PDB file of C-alpha atoms in Angstrom:
ATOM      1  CA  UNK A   1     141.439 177.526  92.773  1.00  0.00           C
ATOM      2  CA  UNK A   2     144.352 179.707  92.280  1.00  0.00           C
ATOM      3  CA  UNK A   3     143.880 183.168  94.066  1.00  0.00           C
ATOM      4  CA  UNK A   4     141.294 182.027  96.409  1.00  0.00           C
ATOM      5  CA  UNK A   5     141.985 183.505  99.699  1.00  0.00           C
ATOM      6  CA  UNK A   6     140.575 180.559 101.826  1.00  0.00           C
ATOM      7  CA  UNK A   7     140.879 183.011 105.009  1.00  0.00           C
ATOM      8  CA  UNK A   8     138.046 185.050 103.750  1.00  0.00           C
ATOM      9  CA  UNK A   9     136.136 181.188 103.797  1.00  0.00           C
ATOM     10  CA  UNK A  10     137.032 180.333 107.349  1.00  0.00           C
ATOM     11  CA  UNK A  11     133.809 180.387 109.900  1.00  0.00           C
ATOM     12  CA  UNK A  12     136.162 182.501 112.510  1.00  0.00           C
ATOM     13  CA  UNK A  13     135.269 180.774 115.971  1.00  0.00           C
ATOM     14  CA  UNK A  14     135.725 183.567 118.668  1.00  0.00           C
ATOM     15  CA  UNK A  15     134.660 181.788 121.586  1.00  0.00           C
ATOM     16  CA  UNK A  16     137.236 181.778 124.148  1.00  0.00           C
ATOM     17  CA  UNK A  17     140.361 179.293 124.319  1.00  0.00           C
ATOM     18  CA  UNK A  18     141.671 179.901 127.786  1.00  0.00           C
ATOM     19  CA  UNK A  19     139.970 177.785 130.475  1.00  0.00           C
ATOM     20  CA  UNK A  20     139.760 180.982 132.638  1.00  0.00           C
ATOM     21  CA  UNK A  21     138.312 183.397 130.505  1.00  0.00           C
ATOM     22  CA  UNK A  22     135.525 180.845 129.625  1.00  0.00           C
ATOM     23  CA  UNK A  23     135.004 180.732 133.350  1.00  0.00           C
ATOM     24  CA  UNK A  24     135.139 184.415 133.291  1.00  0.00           C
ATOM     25  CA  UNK A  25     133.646 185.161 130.003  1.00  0.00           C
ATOM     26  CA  UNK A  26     131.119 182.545 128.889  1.00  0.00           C
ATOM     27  CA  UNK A  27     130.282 181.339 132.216  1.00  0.00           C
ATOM     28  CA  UNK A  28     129.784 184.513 134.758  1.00  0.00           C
ATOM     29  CA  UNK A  29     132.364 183.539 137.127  1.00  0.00           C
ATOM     30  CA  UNK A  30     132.866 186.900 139.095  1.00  0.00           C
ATOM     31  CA  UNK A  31     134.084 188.095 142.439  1.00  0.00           C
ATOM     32  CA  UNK A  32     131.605 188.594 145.174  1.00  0.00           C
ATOM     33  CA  UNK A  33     132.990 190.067 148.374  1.00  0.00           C
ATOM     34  CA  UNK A  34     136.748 190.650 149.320  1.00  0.00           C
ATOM     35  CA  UNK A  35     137.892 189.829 152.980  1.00  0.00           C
ATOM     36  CA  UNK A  36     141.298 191.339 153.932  1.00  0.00           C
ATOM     37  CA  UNK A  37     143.308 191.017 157.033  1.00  0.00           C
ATOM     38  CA  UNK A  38     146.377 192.664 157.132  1.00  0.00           C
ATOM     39  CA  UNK A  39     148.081 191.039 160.815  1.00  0.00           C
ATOM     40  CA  UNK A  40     147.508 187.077 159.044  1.00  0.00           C
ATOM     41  CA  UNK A  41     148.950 188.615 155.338  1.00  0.00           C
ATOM     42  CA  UNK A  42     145.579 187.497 153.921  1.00  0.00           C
ATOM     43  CA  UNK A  43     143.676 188.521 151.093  1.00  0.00           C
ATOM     44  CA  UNK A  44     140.603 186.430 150.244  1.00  0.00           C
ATOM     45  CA  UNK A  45     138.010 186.489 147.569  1.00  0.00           C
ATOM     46  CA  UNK A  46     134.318 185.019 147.365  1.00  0.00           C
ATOM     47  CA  UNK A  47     133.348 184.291 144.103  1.00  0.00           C
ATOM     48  CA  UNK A  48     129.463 183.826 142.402  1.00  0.00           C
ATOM     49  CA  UNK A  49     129.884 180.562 142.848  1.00  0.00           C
ATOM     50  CA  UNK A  50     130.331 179.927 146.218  1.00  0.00           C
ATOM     51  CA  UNK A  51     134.291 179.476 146.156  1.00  0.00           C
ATOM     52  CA  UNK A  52     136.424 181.096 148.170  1.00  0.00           C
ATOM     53  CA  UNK A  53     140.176 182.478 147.119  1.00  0.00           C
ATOM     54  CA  UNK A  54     142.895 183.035 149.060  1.00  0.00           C
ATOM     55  CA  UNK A  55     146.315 184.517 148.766  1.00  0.00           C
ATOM     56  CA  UNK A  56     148.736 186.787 151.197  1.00  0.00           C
ATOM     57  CA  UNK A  57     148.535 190.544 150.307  1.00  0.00           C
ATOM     58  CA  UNK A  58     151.734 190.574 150.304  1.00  0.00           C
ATOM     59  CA  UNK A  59     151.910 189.170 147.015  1.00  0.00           C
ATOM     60  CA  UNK A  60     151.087 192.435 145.808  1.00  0.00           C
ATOM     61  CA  UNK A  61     153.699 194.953 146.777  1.00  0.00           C
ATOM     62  CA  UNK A  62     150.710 198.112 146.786  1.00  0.00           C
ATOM     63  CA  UNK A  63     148.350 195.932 148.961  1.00  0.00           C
ATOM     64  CA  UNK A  64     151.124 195.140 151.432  1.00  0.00           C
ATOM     65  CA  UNK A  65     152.828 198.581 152.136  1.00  0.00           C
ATOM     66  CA  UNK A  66     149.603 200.029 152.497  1.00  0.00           C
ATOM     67  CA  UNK A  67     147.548 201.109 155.407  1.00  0.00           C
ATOM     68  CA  UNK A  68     144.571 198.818 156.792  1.00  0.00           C
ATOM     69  CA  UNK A  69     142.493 201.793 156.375  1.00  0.00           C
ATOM     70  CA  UNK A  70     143.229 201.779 152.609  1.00  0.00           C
ATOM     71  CA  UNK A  71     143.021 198.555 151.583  1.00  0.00           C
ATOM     72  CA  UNK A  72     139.550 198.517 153.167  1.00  0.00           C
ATOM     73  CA  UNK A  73     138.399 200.936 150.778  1.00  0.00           C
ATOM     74  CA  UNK A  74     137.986 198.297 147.828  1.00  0.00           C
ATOM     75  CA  UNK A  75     135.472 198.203 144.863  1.00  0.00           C
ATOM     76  CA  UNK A  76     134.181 195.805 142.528  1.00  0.00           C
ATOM     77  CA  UNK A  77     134.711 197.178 138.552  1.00  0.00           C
ATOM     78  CA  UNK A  78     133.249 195.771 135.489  1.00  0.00           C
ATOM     79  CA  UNK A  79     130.566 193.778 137.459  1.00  0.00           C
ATOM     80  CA  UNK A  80     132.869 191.562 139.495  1.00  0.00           C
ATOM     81  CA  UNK A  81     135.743 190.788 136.787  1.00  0.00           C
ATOM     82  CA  UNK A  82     138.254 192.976 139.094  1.00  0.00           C
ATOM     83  CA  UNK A  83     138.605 194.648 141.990  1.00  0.00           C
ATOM     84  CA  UNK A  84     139.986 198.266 142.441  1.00  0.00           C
ATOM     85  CA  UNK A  85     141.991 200.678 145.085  1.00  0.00           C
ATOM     86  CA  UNK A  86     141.577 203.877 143.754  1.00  0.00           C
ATOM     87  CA  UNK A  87     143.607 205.437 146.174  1.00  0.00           C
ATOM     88  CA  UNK A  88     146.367 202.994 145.771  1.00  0.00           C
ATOM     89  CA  UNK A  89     146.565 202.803 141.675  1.00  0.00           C
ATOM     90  CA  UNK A  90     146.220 199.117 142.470  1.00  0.00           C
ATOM     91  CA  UNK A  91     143.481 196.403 140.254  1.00  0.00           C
ATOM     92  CA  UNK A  92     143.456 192.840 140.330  1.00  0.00           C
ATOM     93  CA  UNK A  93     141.201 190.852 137.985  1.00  0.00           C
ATOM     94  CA  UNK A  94     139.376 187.639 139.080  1.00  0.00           C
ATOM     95  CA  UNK A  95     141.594 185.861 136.445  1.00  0.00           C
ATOM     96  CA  UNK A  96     145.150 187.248 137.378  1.00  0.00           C
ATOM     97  CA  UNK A  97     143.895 186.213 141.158  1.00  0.00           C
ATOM     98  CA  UNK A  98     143.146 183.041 139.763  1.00  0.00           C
ATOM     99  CA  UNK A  99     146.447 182.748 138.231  1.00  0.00           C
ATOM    100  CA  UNK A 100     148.517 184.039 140.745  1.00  0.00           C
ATOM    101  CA  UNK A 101     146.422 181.402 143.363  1.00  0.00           C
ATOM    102  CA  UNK A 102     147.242 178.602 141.444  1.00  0.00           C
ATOM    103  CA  UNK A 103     150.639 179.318 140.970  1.00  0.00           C
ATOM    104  CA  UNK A 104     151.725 179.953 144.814  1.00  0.00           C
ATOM    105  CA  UNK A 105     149.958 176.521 145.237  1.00  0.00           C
ATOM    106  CA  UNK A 106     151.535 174.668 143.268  1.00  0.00           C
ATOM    107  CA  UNK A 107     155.168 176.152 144.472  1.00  0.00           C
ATOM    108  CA  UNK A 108     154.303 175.414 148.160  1.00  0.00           C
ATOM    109  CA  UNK A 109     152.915 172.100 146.891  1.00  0.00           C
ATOM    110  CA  UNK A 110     156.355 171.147 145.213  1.00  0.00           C
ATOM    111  CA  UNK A 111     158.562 172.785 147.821  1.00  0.00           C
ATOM    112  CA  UNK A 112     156.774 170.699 150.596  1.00  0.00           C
ATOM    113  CA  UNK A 113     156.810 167.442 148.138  1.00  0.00           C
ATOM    114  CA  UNK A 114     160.149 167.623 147.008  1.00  0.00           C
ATOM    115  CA  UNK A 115     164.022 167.364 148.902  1.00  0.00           C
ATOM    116  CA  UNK A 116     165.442 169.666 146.395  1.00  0.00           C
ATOM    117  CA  UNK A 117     169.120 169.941 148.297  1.00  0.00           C
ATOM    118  CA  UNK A 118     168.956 165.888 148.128  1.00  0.00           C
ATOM    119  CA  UNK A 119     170.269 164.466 144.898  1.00  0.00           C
ATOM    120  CA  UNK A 120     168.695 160.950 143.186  1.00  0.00           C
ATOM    121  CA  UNK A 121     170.473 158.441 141.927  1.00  0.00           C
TER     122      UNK A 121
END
């Protein structure tokens, strides 16, 4: 029919697309307990579920100039999405953890798996 806006007739589905904020979102994935340890460069977070995150802290340029002292003084925000340092105007969320996890494994994995100054013929 001419004029028919068919938008208007769309059921809109607003469930979540992203595999990570369904984990996050739909599912209740949260963050538990942080461990830090500054002298092994190691940030590490429990989740709800049992799994355990880890990354260096110095990935994240506040975490890693700051004192022990300070980055002791962590909270949990929005029930375990993120994870704050007040005094260091520093947040990470569970899913930009996630992200930034996944990514540093997957470069070590293909810098230890692959001979890049060797060319293939």
């Amino acid at each position: 029919m001419p004029g028919m806006n068919t938008l208007k007739n769309k059921k809109t589905d607003i469930r979540a697309k992203d595999p990570i904020d369904i984990l996050v979102f739909e599912k209740g994935l949260r963050i538990k307990k942080v461990i830090i340890d500054k002298e092994l460069d190691l940030i590490g977070v429990i989740l709800n579920n049992g799994k355990i995150l880890e990354s260096k802290i110095s990935h994240y340029p506040k975490l890693k100039n700051a004192p022990e002292q300070e980055l002791e003084k962590w909270q949990l925000i929005s029930k375990g999405i993120g994870i704050t340092w007040e005094n260091l105007d520093e947040d990470l969320s569970v899913k930009g953890f996630i992200h930034t996890v996944a990514i540093n494994e997957m470069l070590e994995h293909l810098q230890s798996s692959t001979n890049l100054g060797r060319a293939t013929v």
